[in-house]
PDB file of C-alpha atoms in Angstrom:
ATOM      1  CA  UNK O   1     -11.839 -13.542   8.742  1.00 68.00           C
ATOM      2  CA  UNK O   2      -9.394 -10.762   7.960  1.00 72.00           C
ATOM      3  CA  UNK O   3     -10.953  -7.873   6.050  1.00 88.00           C
ATOM      4  CA  UNK O   4      -9.111  -4.889   4.599  1.00 93.00           C
ATOM      5  CA  UNK O   5     -10.628  -1.557   3.595  1.00 94.00           C
ATOM      6  CA  UNK O   6      -8.631   0.735   1.302  1.00 96.00           C
ATOM      7  CA  UNK O   7      -9.127   4.417   0.540  1.00 96.00           C
ATOM      8  CA  UNK O   8      -7.292   7.465  -0.791  1.00 97.00           C
ATOM      9  CA  UNK O   9      -7.004   6.787  -4.498  1.00 97.00           C
ATOM     10  CA  UNK O  10      -8.071   9.246  -7.138  1.00 98.00           C
ATOM     11  CA  UNK O  11      -6.968  11.531  -9.949  1.00 98.00           C
ATOM     12  CA  UNK O  12      -3.909  13.720  -9.453  1.00 98.00           C
ATOM     13  CA  UNK O  13      -1.672  15.792 -11.725  1.00 98.00           C
ATOM     14  CA  UNK O  14       1.977  14.869 -12.307  1.00 98.00           C
ATOM     15  CA  UNK O  15       4.048  16.129  -9.400  1.00 97.00           C
ATOM     16  CA  UNK O  16       1.120  15.922  -7.017  1.00 98.00           C
ATOM     17  CA  UNK O  17       0.610  13.823  -3.905  1.00 98.00           C
ATOM     18  CA  UNK O  18      -1.800  11.243  -2.551  1.00 98.00           C
ATOM     19  CA  UNK O  19      -2.036   9.330   0.717  1.00 98.00           C
ATOM     20  CA  UNK O  20      -3.468   5.820   0.660  1.00 98.00           C
ATOM     21  CA  UNK O  21      -4.907   4.142   3.747  1.00 98.00           C
ATOM     22  CA  UNK O  22      -5.686   0.515   4.507  1.00 96.00           C
ATOM     23  CA  UNK O  23      -7.380  -0.633   7.696  1.00 95.00           C
ATOM     24  CA  UNK O  24      -7.582  -4.256   8.794  1.00 92.00           C
ATOM     25  CA  UNK O  25     -10.329  -5.808  10.905  1.00 87.00           C
ATOM     26  CA  UNK O  26     -10.126  -4.673  14.517  1.00 78.00           C
ATOM     27  CA  UNK O  27     -10.189  -8.289  15.671  1.00 75.00           C
ATOM     28  CA  UNK O  28      -6.763  -8.903  14.116  1.00 76.00           C
ATOM     29  CA  UNK O  29      -3.909  -8.240  16.548  1.00 73.00           C
ATOM     30  CA  UNK O  30      -1.125 -10.564  15.421  1.00 85.00           C
ATOM     31  CA  UNK O  31      -0.106  -8.848  12.197  1.00 89.00           C
ATOM     32  CA  UNK O  32       3.574  -9.240  11.314  1.00 94.00           C
ATOM     33  CA  UNK O  33       3.843  -7.303   8.072  1.00 95.00           C
ATOM     34  CA  UNK O  34       1.762  -4.817   6.096  1.00 95.00           C
ATOM     35  CA  UNK O  35       2.526  -3.631   2.616  1.00 96.00           C
ATOM     36  CA  UNK O  36       1.478  -2.055  -0.650  1.00 97.00           C
ATOM     37  CA  UNK O  37       1.532  -3.525  -4.133  1.00 97.00           C
ATOM     38  CA  UNK O  38       0.368  -2.139  -7.461  1.00 97.00           C
ATOM     39  CA  UNK O  39      -0.779  -3.579 -10.752  1.00 97.00           C
ATOM     40  CA  UNK O  40      -1.225  -2.254 -14.276  1.00 96.00           C
ATOM     41  CA  UNK O  41      -3.376  -4.182 -16.785  1.00 91.00           C
ATOM     42  CA  UNK O  42      -1.224  -6.692 -18.639  1.00 94.00           C
ATOM     43  CA  UNK O  43       1.553  -6.680 -16.035  1.00 95.00           C
ATOM     44  CA  UNK O  44       2.351  -8.651 -12.889  1.00 95.00           C
ATOM     45  CA  UNK O  45       1.453  -7.219  -9.509  1.00 95.00           C
ATOM     46  CA  UNK O  46       4.587  -5.602  -8.082  1.00 95.00           C
ATOM     47  CA  UNK O  47       5.780  -4.762  -4.589  1.00 95.00           C
ATOM     48  CA  UNK O  48       5.943  -1.094  -3.615  1.00 96.00           C
ATOM     49  CA  UNK O  49       6.824  -1.147   0.095  1.00 96.00           C
ATOM     50  CA  UNK O  50       6.375  -3.130   3.307  1.00 96.00           C
ATOM     51  CA  UNK O  51       6.533  -2.378   7.022  1.00 96.00           C
ATOM     52  CA  UNK O  52       6.801  -4.781   9.954  1.00 96.00           C
ATOM     53  CA  UNK O  53       4.994  -4.525  13.264  1.00 92.00           C
ATOM     54  CA  UNK O  54       8.269  -3.258  14.706  1.00 93.00           C
ATOM     55  CA  UNK O  55       8.492  -0.436  12.179  1.00 94.00           C
ATOM     56  CA  UNK O  56      11.141  -1.833   9.839  1.00 96.00           C
ATOM     57  CA  UNK O  57      10.511  -0.708   6.267  1.00 95.00           C
ATOM     58  CA  UNK O  58      11.440  -2.011   2.846  1.00 94.00           C
ATOM     59  CA  UNK O  59      11.041  -0.102  -0.427  1.00 93.00           C
ATOM     60  CA  UNK O  60      11.466  -0.856  -4.062  1.00 85.00           C
ATOM     61  CA  UNK O  61      14.623   1.102  -4.845  1.00 69.00           C
ATOM     62  CA  UNK O  62      13.087   3.028  -7.723  1.00 72.00           C
ATOM     63  CA  UNK O  63      10.369   4.445  -5.451  1.00 72.00           C
ATOM     64  CA  UNK O  64      12.464   5.198  -2.377  1.00 71.00           C
ATOM     65  CA  UNK O  65      12.464   8.923  -1.672  1.00 89.00           C
ATOM     66  CA  UNK O  66       9.107   9.560  -3.332  1.00 95.00           C
ATOM     67  CA  UNK O  67       6.962   7.067  -1.401  1.00 96.00           C
ATOM     68  CA  UNK O  68       6.804   6.608   2.363  1.00 96.00           C
ATOM     69  CA  UNK O  69       5.100   3.727   4.147  1.00 96.00           C
ATOM     70  CA  UNK O  70       3.934   4.120   7.739  1.00 96.00           C
ATOM     71  CA  UNK O  71       1.543   2.444  10.141  1.00 95.00           C
ATOM     72  CA  UNK O  72      -0.611   3.004  13.182  1.00 93.00           C
ATOM     73  CA  UNK O  73      -0.651  -0.314  15.002  1.00 86.00           C
ATOM     74  CA  UNK O  74      -3.339   0.798  17.447  1.00 87.00           C
ATOM     75  CA  UNK O  75      -5.669   1.382  14.498  1.00 91.00           C
ATOM     76  CA  UNK O  76      -4.521  -1.622  12.445  1.00 90.00           C
ATOM     77  CA  UNK O  77      -3.849   0.813   9.619  1.00 94.00           C
ATOM     78  CA  UNK O  78      -1.081   1.168   7.042  1.00 96.00           C
ATOM     79  CA  UNK O  79      -0.500   4.271   4.928  1.00 97.00           C
ATOM     80  CA  UNK O  80       1.352   5.036   1.732  1.00 97.00           C
ATOM     81  CA  UNK O  81       2.319   8.671   1.214  1.00 97.00           C
ATOM     82  CA  UNK O  82       3.077   9.242  -2.461  1.00 97.00           C
ATOM     83  CA  UNK O  83       4.812  12.449  -3.537  1.00 96.00           C
ATOM     84  CA  UNK O  84       6.147  13.706  -6.867  1.00 96.00           C
ATOM     85  CA  UNK O  85       3.781  11.383  -8.666  1.00 96.00           C
ATOM     86  CA  UNK O  86       4.500  10.403 -12.259  1.00 95.00           C
ATOM     87  CA  UNK O  87       2.220   9.229 -15.032  1.00 96.00           C
ATOM     88  CA  UNK O  88       3.840   5.797 -14.797  1.00 94.00           C
ATOM     89  CA  UNK O  89       2.646   5.504 -11.186  1.00 96.00           C
ATOM     90  CA  UNK O  90      -0.884   5.053 -12.514  1.00 97.00           C
ATOM     91  CA  UNK O  91      -2.132   1.672 -11.293  1.00 97.00           C
ATOM     92  CA  UNK O  92      -4.491  -0.115  -8.967  1.00 98.00           C
ATOM     93  CA  UNK O  93      -2.865  -0.187  -5.532  1.00 97.00           C
ATOM     94  CA  UNK O  94      -3.493  -3.129  -3.202  1.00 97.00           C
ATOM     95  CA  UNK O  95      -2.642  -3.466   0.470  1.00 97.00           C
ATOM     96  CA  UNK O  96      -1.541  -6.762   1.988  1.00 96.00           C
ATOM     97  CA  UNK O  97      -1.489  -7.917   5.601  1.00 94.00           C
ATOM     98  CA  UNK O  98       0.337 -11.035   6.818  1.00 94.00           C
ATOM     99  CA  UNK O  99       0.503 -12.816  10.148  1.00 91.00           C
ATOM    100  CA  UNK O 100       1.812 -16.147  11.381  1.00 89.00           C
ATOM    101  CA  UNK O 101      -0.903 -18.143   9.645  1.00 87.00           C
ATOM    102  CA  UNK O 102      -2.767 -15.774   7.368  1.00 89.00           C
ATOM    103  CA  UNK O 103      -2.417 -13.402   4.446  1.00 92.00           C
ATOM    104  CA  UNK O 104      -5.084 -11.023   3.184  1.00 93.00           C
ATOM    105  CA  UNK O 105      -5.469  -8.577   0.309  1.00 95.00           C
ATOM    106  CA  UNK O 106      -7.516  -5.464  -0.112  1.00 95.00           C
ATOM    107  CA  UNK O 107      -9.600  -5.124  -3.251  1.00 94.00           C
ATOM    108  CA  UNK O 108      -7.626  -2.200  -4.616  1.00 96.00           C
ATOM    109  CA  UNK O 109      -7.840   1.559  -5.001  1.00 97.00           C
ATOM    110  CA  UNK O 110      -7.190   3.254  -8.341  1.00 97.00           C
ATOM    111  CA  UNK O 111      -4.521   5.935  -8.622  1.00 98.00           C
ATOM    112  CA  UNK O 112      -4.520   7.911 -11.869  1.00 98.00           C
ATOM    113  CA  UNK O 113      -1.767  10.430 -12.589  1.00 98.00           C
ATOM    114  CA  UNK O 114      -2.632  12.598 -15.571  1.00 97.00           C
ATOM    115  CA  UNK O 115      -2.536  16.180 -16.809  1.00 92.00           C
TER     116      UNK O 115
END
């Protein structure tokens, strides 16, 4: 089964930066798309960014320029570089990996932006 391990969350001051990582099981080699979502209590989970196996990226327009998604296909890993963080970026961030016949979610990493 596909398993995802997330890391990189934590506490950061407004204007600071964090880099999230998500690594999928090494046995998975037919991944089509990897992405990041986030969720605040009481709200729907929302898309942040995605990247295809070919390197094509898609961002939520409001986050473009502050967040950068990248991947290392050899390591089955996707990253989210977050700069100029705002208090409203506080959320649990989840990675997602999709292939032809599967979809898997990480269990989340908490990002807290506070003074």
